[in-house]
PDB file of C-alpha atoms in Angstrom:
ATOM      1  CA  MET M  45     134.621 142.365 118.209  1.00  0.00           C
ATOM      2  CA  PRO M  46     130.925 142.196 119.258  1.00  0.00           C
ATOM      3  CA  ASP M  47     130.098 144.797 116.582  1.00  0.00           C
ATOM      4  CA  GLU M  48     131.862 142.729 113.921  1.00  0.00           C
ATOM      5  CA  LYS M  49     129.862 139.617 114.927  1.00  0.00           C
ATOM      6  CA  LEU M  50     126.629 141.619 114.747  1.00  0.00           C
ATOM      7  CA  GLU M  51     127.473 142.925 111.266  1.00  0.00           C
ATOM      8  CA  LEU M  52     128.323 139.394 110.065  1.00  0.00           C
ATOM      9  CA  SER M  53     125.010 138.081 111.430  1.00  0.00           C
ATOM     10  CA  GLU M  54     123.099 140.868 109.674  1.00  0.00           C
ATOM     11  CA  MET M  55     124.913 140.185 106.387  1.00  0.00           C
ATOM     12  CA  THR M  56     124.106 136.439 106.607  1.00  0.00           C
ATOM     13  CA  THR M  57     120.433 137.159 107.322  1.00  0.00           C
ATOM     14  CA  THR M  58     120.239 139.593 104.413  1.00  0.00           C
ATOM     15  CA  PHE M  59     121.914 137.078 102.087  1.00  0.00           C
ATOM     16  CA  ILE M  60     119.397 134.345 103.014  1.00  0.00           C
ATOM     17  CA  GLU M  61     116.446 136.710 102.580  1.00  0.00           C
ATOM     18  CA  GLU M  62     117.680 137.793  99.143  1.00  0.00           C
ATOM     19  CA  ASN M  63     118.067 134.160  98.080  1.00  0.00           C
ATOM     20  CA  GLN M  64     114.527 133.431  99.208  1.00  0.00           C
ATOM     21  CA  LYS M  65     113.217 136.358  97.184  1.00  0.00           C
ATOM     22  CA  VAL M  66     114.859 135.157  93.970  1.00  0.00           C
ATOM     23  CA  ALA M  67     113.870 131.488  94.473  1.00  0.00           C
ATOM     24  CA  ARG M  68     112.385 130.183  91.235  1.00  0.00           C
ATOM     25  CA  THR M  69     108.616 129.731  91.152  1.00  0.00           C
ATOM     26  CA  PRO M  70     107.644 126.303  89.753  1.00  0.00           C
ATOM     27  CA  SER M  71     106.421 126.551  86.168  1.00  0.00           C
ATOM     28  CA  GLN M  72     102.961 125.516  85.001  1.00  0.00           C
ATOM     29  CA  TYR M  73     104.558 122.418  83.503  1.00  0.00           C
ATOM     30  CA  GLU M  74     106.003 121.403  86.868  1.00  0.00           C
ATOM     31  CA  LYS M  75     102.802 122.174  88.779  1.00  0.00           C
ATOM     32  CA  PHE M  76     100.254 120.602  86.432  1.00  0.00           C
ATOM     33  CA  ILE M  77     101.559 118.836  83.311  1.00  0.00           C
ATOM     34  CA  GLN M  78     104.393 116.894  84.923  1.00  0.00           C
ATOM     35  CA  PRO M  79     102.230 115.406  87.734  1.00  0.00           C
ATOM     36  CA  CYS M  80      99.537 114.410  85.231  1.00  0.00           C
ATOM     37  CA  VAL M  81     102.104 112.698  83.011  1.00  0.00           C
ATOM     38  CA  ALA M  82     103.480 110.880  86.067  1.00  0.00           C
ATOM     39  CA  GLU M  83      99.974 109.696  87.013  1.00  0.00           C
ATOM     40  CA  LEU M  84      99.366 108.509  83.450  1.00  0.00           C
ATOM     41  CA  ILE M  85     102.614 106.519  83.354  1.00  0.00           C
ATOM     42  CA  ALA M  86     102.067 105.061  86.833  1.00  0.00           C
ATOM     43  CA  SER M  87      98.491 104.031  85.957  1.00  0.00           C
ATOM     44  CA  ILE M  88      99.643 102.360  82.737  1.00  0.00           C
ATOM     45  CA  ILE M  89     102.363 100.414  84.528  1.00  0.00           C
ATOM     46  CA  PHE M  90     100.117  99.372  87.421  1.00  0.00           C
ATOM     47  CA  VAL M  91      97.254  98.082  85.263  1.00  0.00           C
ATOM     48  CA  PHE M  92      99.623  96.493  82.744  1.00  0.00           C
ATOM     49  CA  ILE M  93     101.710  94.591  85.300  1.00  0.00           C
ATOM     50  CA  GLY M  94      98.688  93.743  87.450  1.00  0.00           C
ATOM     51  CA  SER M  95      96.690  92.430  84.494  1.00  0.00           C
ATOM     52  CA  VAL M  96      99.569  90.319  83.184  1.00  0.00           C
ATOM     53  CA  SER M  97     100.005  88.770  86.635  1.00  0.00           C
ATOM     54  CA  VAL M  98      96.377  87.620  86.530  1.00  0.00           C
ATOM     55  CA  ILE M  99      96.355  86.513  82.886  1.00  0.00           C
ATOM     56  CA  GLU M 100      99.581  84.526  83.290  1.00  0.00           C
ATOM     57  CA  ASN M 101      98.838  83.392  86.848  1.00  0.00           C
ATOM     58  CA  VAL M 102     100.318  79.994  87.665  1.00  0.00           C
ATOM     59  CA  GLU M 103      97.469  77.858  88.988  1.00  0.00           C
ATOM     60  CA  SER M 104      99.558  76.411  91.805  1.00  0.00           C
ATOM     61  CA  ALA M 105     100.351  79.925  93.089  1.00  0.00           C
ATOM     62  CA  GLY M 106      96.689  80.783  93.620  1.00  0.00           C
ATOM     63  CA  ARG M 107      96.158  84.310  94.962  1.00  0.00           C
ATOM     64  CA  LEU M 108      99.779  84.704  96.028  1.00  0.00           C
ATOM     65  CA  GLN M 109     101.120  85.655  92.598  1.00  0.00           C
ATOM     66  CA  PRO M 110      98.638  88.497  91.879  1.00  0.00           C
ATOM     67  CA  ALA M 111      98.849  89.674  95.490  1.00  0.00           C
ATOM     68  CA  LEU M 112     102.629  90.002  95.446  1.00  0.00           C
ATOM     69  CA  VAL M 113     102.712  91.522  91.974  1.00  0.00           C
ATOM     70  CA  HIS M 114     100.091  94.168  92.729  1.00  0.00           C
ATOM     71  CA  GLY M 115     101.553  95.013  96.132  1.00  0.00           C
ATOM     72  CA  LEU M 116     105.174  95.211  95.019  1.00  0.00           C
ATOM     73  CA  THR M 117     104.242  97.219  91.922  1.00  0.00           C
ATOM     74  CA  VAL M 118     102.389  99.721  94.100  1.00  0.00           C
ATOM     75  CA  ALA M 119     105.388 100.012  96.429  1.00  0.00           C
ATOM     76  CA  VAL M 120     107.837 100.635  93.569  1.00  0.00           C
ATOM     77  CA  LEU M 121     105.587 103.161  91.816  1.00  0.00           C
ATOM     78  CA  ILE M 122     105.074 105.117  95.034  1.00  0.00           C
ATOM     79  CA  ALA M 123     108.819 105.210  95.646  1.00  0.00           C
ATOM     80  CA  VAL M 124     109.407 106.463  92.090  1.00  0.00           C
ATOM     81  CA  PHE M 125     106.550 108.909  91.532  1.00  0.00           C
ATOM     82  CA  ALA M 126     105.497 110.109  94.993  1.00  0.00           C
ATOM     83  CA  GLU M 127     107.558 113.294  94.863  1.00  0.00           C
ATOM     84  CA  ILE M 128     106.190 114.223  91.433  1.00  0.00           C
ATOM     85  CA  SER M 129     102.469 113.473  91.573  1.00  0.00           C
ATOM     86  CA  GLY M 130     101.817 111.763  94.898  1.00  0.00           C
ATOM     87  CA  ALA M 131     101.652 108.411  93.064  1.00  0.00           C
ATOM     88  CA  GLN M 132      97.909 107.925  93.443  1.00  0.00           C
ATOM     89  CA  PHE M 133      96.985 106.085  90.182  1.00  0.00           C
ATOM     90  CA  ASN M 134      93.539 105.301  91.626  1.00  0.00           C
ATOM     91  CA  PRO M 135      90.488 107.543  90.987  1.00  0.00           C
ATOM     92  CA  VAL M 136      88.821 106.838  94.349  1.00  0.00           C
ATOM     93  CA  LEU M 137      92.071 107.491  96.209  1.00  0.00           C
ATOM     94  CA  THR M 138      92.281 110.844  94.427  1.00  0.00           C
ATOM     95  CA  VAL M 139      88.694 111.595  95.493  1.00  0.00           C
ATOM     96  CA  ALA M 140      89.521 110.749  99.113  1.00  0.00           C
ATOM     97  CA  ILE M 141      92.688 112.854  99.097  1.00  0.00           C
ATOM     98  CA  TYR M 142      90.697 115.767  97.665  1.00  0.00           C
ATOM     99  CA  LEU M 143      88.102 115.412 100.413  1.00  0.00           C
ATOM    100  CA  VAL M 144      90.756 115.519 103.150  1.00  0.00           C
ATOM    101  CA  GLY M 145      92.362 118.580 101.573  1.00  0.00           C
ATOM    102  CA  GLY M 146      95.415 116.978 100.003  1.00  0.00           C
ATOM    103  CA  ILE M 147      94.791 118.092  96.408  1.00  0.00           C
ATOM    104  CA  ASP M 148      92.816 120.859  94.697  1.00  0.00           C
ATOM    105  CA  LEU M 149      89.718 120.174  92.588  1.00  0.00           C
ATOM    106  CA  MET M 150      91.131 120.899  89.127  1.00  0.00           C
ATOM    107  CA  MET M 151      94.145 118.682  89.727  1.00  0.00           C
ATOM    108  CA  ALA M 152      91.908 115.943  91.124  1.00  0.00           C
ATOM    109  CA  ILE M 153      89.729 116.012  87.983  1.00  0.00           C
ATOM    110  CA  ALA M 154      92.795 115.892  85.739  1.00  0.00           C
ATOM    111  CA  TYR M 155      94.222 112.991  87.751  1.00  0.00           C
ATOM    112  CA  VAL M 156      91.022 110.942  87.456  1.00  0.00           C
ATOM    113  CA  ILE M 157      90.935 111.464  83.675  1.00  0.00           C
ATOM    114  CA  VAL M 158      94.544 110.405  83.094  1.00  0.00           C
ATOM    115  CA  GLN M 159      94.192 107.479  85.516  1.00  0.00           C
ATOM    116  CA  MET M 160      91.276 106.089  83.509  1.00  0.00           C
ATOM    117  CA  ILE M 161      93.162 106.592  80.243  1.00  0.00           C
ATOM    118  CA  GLY M 162      96.170 104.888  81.807  1.00  0.00           C
ATOM    119  CA  GLY M 163      93.982 101.953  82.804  1.00  0.00           C
ATOM    120  CA  LEU M 164      92.862 101.488  79.210  1.00  0.00           C
ATOM    121  CA  ILE M 165      96.387 101.690  77.831  1.00  0.00           C
ATOM    122  CA  GLY M 166      97.726  99.329  80.483  1.00  0.00           C
ATOM    123  CA  ALA M 167      95.031  96.755  79.714  1.00  0.00           C
ATOM    124  CA  ALA M 168      95.753  97.064  75.986  1.00  0.00           C
ATOM    125  CA  LEU M 169      99.463  96.439  76.599  1.00  0.00           C
ATOM    126  CA  ALA M 170      98.602  93.381  78.692  1.00  0.00           C
ATOM    127  CA  LYS M 171      96.495  92.013  75.841  1.00  0.00           C
ATOM    128  CA  MET M 172      99.336  92.625  73.379  1.00  0.00           C
ATOM    129  CA  MET M 173     101.829  90.790  75.584  1.00  0.00           C
ATOM    130  CA  THR M 174      99.816  87.686  76.463  1.00  0.00           C
ATOM    131  CA  SER M 175      98.584  84.851  74.293  1.00  0.00           C
ATOM    132  CA  SER M 176      95.011  84.875  73.021  1.00  0.00           C
ATOM    133  CA  ALA M 177      94.256  81.638  74.862  1.00  0.00           C
ATOM    134  CA  ASN M 178      95.506  82.898  78.218  1.00  0.00           C
ATOM    135  CA  PHE M 179      93.805  86.256  77.727  1.00  0.00           C
ATOM    136  CA  ALA M 180      90.456  84.607  76.998  1.00  0.00           C
ATOM    137  CA  ASN M 181      90.857  82.096  79.835  1.00  0.00           C
ATOM    138  CA  ALA M 182      91.434  84.931  82.348  1.00  0.00           C
ATOM    139  CA  THR M 183      88.782  87.186  80.751  1.00  0.00           C
ATOM    140  CA  GLY M 184      91.494  89.777  80.166  1.00  0.00           C
ATOM    141  CA  ALA M 185      92.093  90.175  83.924  1.00  0.00           C
ATOM    142  CA  ALA M 186      88.615  91.639  84.343  1.00  0.00           C
ATOM    143  CA  PHE M 187      86.993  90.829  87.682  1.00  0.00           C
ATOM    144  CA  THR M 188      84.911  87.681  87.317  1.00  0.00           C
ATOM    145  CA  VAL M 189      84.685  86.425  90.905  1.00  0.00           C
ATOM    146  CA  VAL M 190      81.053  87.469  91.377  1.00  0.00           C
ATOM    147  CA  LYS M 191      78.878  85.023  89.466  1.00  0.00           C
ATOM    148  CA  SER M 192      75.466  85.349  91.149  1.00  0.00           C
ATOM    149  CA  ASN M 193      73.326  87.809  93.049  1.00  0.00           C
ATOM    150  CA  ASP M 194      73.957  85.886  96.267  1.00  0.00           C
ATOM    151  CA  GLN M 195      77.563  87.118  96.191  1.00  0.00           C
ATOM    152  CA  ILE M 196      76.778  90.808  95.677  1.00  0.00           C
ATOM    153  CA  ALA M 197      76.428  91.845  99.324  1.00  0.00           C
ATOM    154  CA  GLY M 198      79.702  90.236 100.373  1.00  0.00           C
ATOM    155  CA  ALA M 199      81.570  91.603  97.367  1.00  0.00           C
ATOM    156  CA  VAL M 200      80.300  95.167  97.826  1.00  0.00           C
ATOM    157  CA  PHE M 201      81.052  95.110 101.545  1.00  0.00           C
ATOM    158  CA  GLY M 202      84.489  93.650 100.857  1.00  0.00           C
ATOM    159  CA  GLU M 203      85.338  96.373  98.337  1.00  0.00           C
ATOM    160  CA  ILE M 204      84.122  99.091 100.729  1.00  0.00           C
ATOM    161  CA  ALA M 205      86.012  97.729 103.734  1.00  0.00           C
ATOM    162  CA  MET M 206      89.281  96.964 101.959  1.00  0.00           C
ATOM    163  CA  THR M 207      89.290 100.238 100.021  1.00  0.00           C
ATOM    164  CA  CYS M 208      88.695 102.091 103.273  1.00  0.00           C
ATOM    165  CA  PHE M 209      91.623 100.235 104.830  1.00  0.00           C
ATOM    166  CA  ILE M 210      94.091 101.036 102.044  1.00  0.00           C
ATOM    167  CA  ILE M 211      93.045 104.688 101.837  1.00  0.00           C
ATOM    168  CA  ILE M 212      93.404 105.213 105.583  1.00  0.00           C
ATOM    169  CA  VAL M 213      96.896 103.745 105.358  1.00  0.00           C
ATOM    170  CA  VAL M 214      97.772 106.026 102.416  1.00  0.00           C
ATOM    171  CA  CYS M 215      96.442 109.114 104.154  1.00  0.00           C
ATOM    172  CA  MET M 216      98.247 108.329 107.404  1.00  0.00           C
ATOM    173  CA  VAL M 217     101.651 107.366 105.993  1.00  0.00           C
ATOM    174  CA  ALA M 218     101.826 109.637 102.938  1.00  0.00           C
ATOM    175  CA  VAL M 219      99.455 112.611 103.350  1.00  0.00           C
ATOM    176  CA  ASN M 220      99.005 113.461 107.037  1.00  0.00           C
ATOM    177  CA  GLY M 221     101.802 115.742 108.228  1.00  0.00           C
ATOM    178  CA  LYS M 222     101.921 114.245 111.724  1.00  0.00           C
ATOM    179  CA  SER M 223     102.248 110.620 110.661  1.00  0.00           C
ATOM    180  CA  LYS M 224     104.058 110.730 107.285  1.00  0.00           C
ATOM    181  CA  THR M 225     106.900 108.259 107.058  1.00  0.00           C
ATOM    182  CA  PRO M 226     109.627 107.280 104.560  1.00  0.00           C
ATOM    183  CA  LEU M 227     108.255 103.750 104.940  1.00  0.00           C
ATOM    184  CA  ALA M 228     105.096 104.752 103.014  1.00  0.00           C
ATOM    185  CA  PRO M 229     105.870 102.595  99.918  1.00  0.00           C
ATOM    186  CA  PHE M 230     106.463  99.548 102.139  1.00  0.00           C
ATOM    187  CA  CYS M 231     103.344 100.128 104.274  1.00  0.00           C
ATOM    188  CA  ILE M 232     101.045 100.724 101.309  1.00  0.00           C
ATOM    189  CA  GLY M 233     102.448  97.840  99.275  1.00  0.00           C
ATOM    190  CA  CYS M 234     102.009  95.450 102.217  1.00  0.00           C
ATOM    191  CA  THR M 235      98.419  96.646 102.682  1.00  0.00           C
ATOM    192  CA  VAL M 236      97.639  95.833  99.051  1.00  0.00           C
ATOM    193  CA  ILE M 237      99.142  92.357  99.434  1.00  0.00           C
ATOM    194  CA  VAL M 238      97.167  91.693 102.626  1.00  0.00           C
ATOM    195  CA  ASN M 239      93.926  92.905 101.027  1.00  0.00           C
ATOM    196  CA  VAL M 240      94.335  90.715  97.940  1.00  0.00           C
ATOM    197  CA  LEU M 241      95.173  87.653 100.028  1.00  0.00           C
ATOM    198  CA  ALA M 242      92.214  88.268 102.344  1.00  0.00           C
ATOM    199  CA  GLY M 243      89.515  89.234  99.853  1.00  0.00           C
ATOM    200  CA  GLY M 244      90.576  87.795  96.530  1.00  0.00           C
ATOM    201  CA  ASP M 245      87.995  85.015  96.594  1.00  0.00           C
ATOM    202  CA  VAL M 246      85.212  87.307  97.785  1.00  0.00           C
ATOM    203  CA  SER M 247      85.341  90.196  95.317  1.00  0.00           C
ATOM    204  CA  GLY M 248      88.666  89.909  93.515  1.00  0.00           C
ATOM    205  CA  THR M 249      89.962  92.860  95.574  1.00  0.00           C
ATOM    206  CA  CYS M 250      89.851  95.560  92.940  1.00  0.00           C
ATOM    207  CA  LEU M 251      89.801  98.754  95.076  1.00  0.00           C
ATOM    208  CA  ASN M 252      90.550 100.763  91.940  1.00  0.00           C
ATOM    209  CA  PRO M 253      88.021 101.558  89.172  1.00  0.00           C
ATOM    210  CA  ALA M 254      90.835 102.208  86.669  1.00  0.00           C
ATOM    211  CA  ARG M 255      92.126  98.680  87.255  1.00  0.00           C
ATOM    212  CA  ALA M 256      88.610  97.298  86.669  1.00  0.00           C
ATOM    213  CA  PHE M 257      87.622  99.509  83.736  1.00  0.00           C
ATOM    214  CA  GLY M 258      90.569  98.951  81.376  1.00  0.00           C
ATOM    215  CA  PRO M 259      90.418  95.132  81.371  1.00  0.00           C
ATOM    216  CA  ALA M 260      86.589  95.204  81.203  1.00  0.00           C
ATOM    217  CA  VAL M 261      86.755  97.286  78.012  1.00  0.00           C
ATOM    218  CA  LEU M 262      89.415  95.084  76.377  1.00  0.00           C
ATOM    219  CA  ALA M 263      87.623  91.855  77.310  1.00  0.00           C
ATOM    220  CA  ASN M 264      84.124  93.333  76.859  1.00  0.00           C
ATOM    221  CA  TYR M 265      83.153  91.810  80.200  1.00  0.00           C
ATOM    222  CA  TRP M 266      80.635  93.871  82.206  1.00  0.00           C
ATOM    223  CA  SER M 267      78.917  91.379  84.522  1.00  0.00           C
ATOM    224  CA  TYR M 268      78.615  92.995  87.969  1.00  0.00           C
ATOM    225  CA  HIS M 269      81.133  95.612  86.866  1.00  0.00           C
ATOM    226  CA  TRP M 270      79.290  98.290  88.851  1.00  0.00           C
ATOM    227  CA  ILE M 271      80.502  96.657  92.089  1.00  0.00           C
ATOM    228  CA  TYR M 272      84.024  97.843  91.310  1.00  0.00           C
ATOM    229  CA  TRP M 273      82.871 101.436  91.135  1.00  0.00           C
ATOM    230  CA  ILE M 274      80.323 101.589  93.950  1.00  0.00           C
ATOM    231  CA  GLY M 275      82.405  99.566  96.413  1.00  0.00           C
ATOM    232  CA  PRO M 276      85.702 101.471  96.097  1.00  0.00           C
ATOM    233  CA  LEU M 277      83.913 104.830  95.986  1.00  0.00           C
ATOM    234  CA  GLY M 278      81.981 103.948  99.152  1.00  0.00           C
ATOM    235  CA  GLY M 279      85.231 102.933 100.824  1.00  0.00           C
ATOM    236  CA  ALA M 280      86.884 106.189  99.762  1.00  0.00           C
ATOM    237  CA  LEU M 281      84.035 108.294 101.189  1.00  0.00           C
ATOM    238  CA  LEU M 282      84.087 106.328 104.434  1.00  0.00           C
ATOM    239  CA  ALA M 283      87.856 106.698 104.751  1.00  0.00           C
ATOM    240  CA  ALA M 284      87.674 110.430 104.053  1.00  0.00           C
ATOM    241  CA  GLY M 285      84.987 110.821 106.734  1.00  0.00           C
ATOM    242  CA  LEU M 286      87.045 108.897 109.267  1.00  0.00           C
ATOM    243  CA  MET M 287      90.132 110.970 108.483  1.00  0.00           C
ATOM    244  CA  ARG M 288      88.161 114.200 108.888  1.00  0.00           C
TER     245      ARG M 288
END
């Protein structure tokens, strides 16, 4: 009887090892093309829905409508696309994840390219959906909060601080092996909502150059646009340093 148990154990081990040997290696499509397509689609949806929420914002709702729309959209997209591409749809988030070792360089470059393209397409869809009057009144959902040089320091600091906050949350709940949680979509979505509610009147709470770039191109509005590149990038570098 002991010999029979030993033989059965050896057969089971051999069977598992053989299955591991013949396990299918992911194709190039699954490793590279599919994630890039997912990032493109997620970026389009995020910028489209986010821009429409600003263009069609009900005045009585104030910042609450854009805050909820952006935050809930982020949560849903992460839940849908996280297992395919990581659901980043933000160039500075991709930079930060690369710096902490969560993505390789070639994939990071590809992600940034498709995210920016997605931002343009999303903004174009928002323009197609909304009326010309509402689009013009909201400057195409481009960021217009900063009107004078006196506001620059606060806006830049706000974009750095809030981007740092959201990226630390993303890295801790979705990237770091010790602290990853199934609640990542909820945590990240709530962080976006909190950031927009807190900093909407200071900088507009962009935190994402793709979200700023697409609407700026469609509305041809470039006043203080550089803030929405420098600020989020500074926040991403700070977050990456803190994570390291």
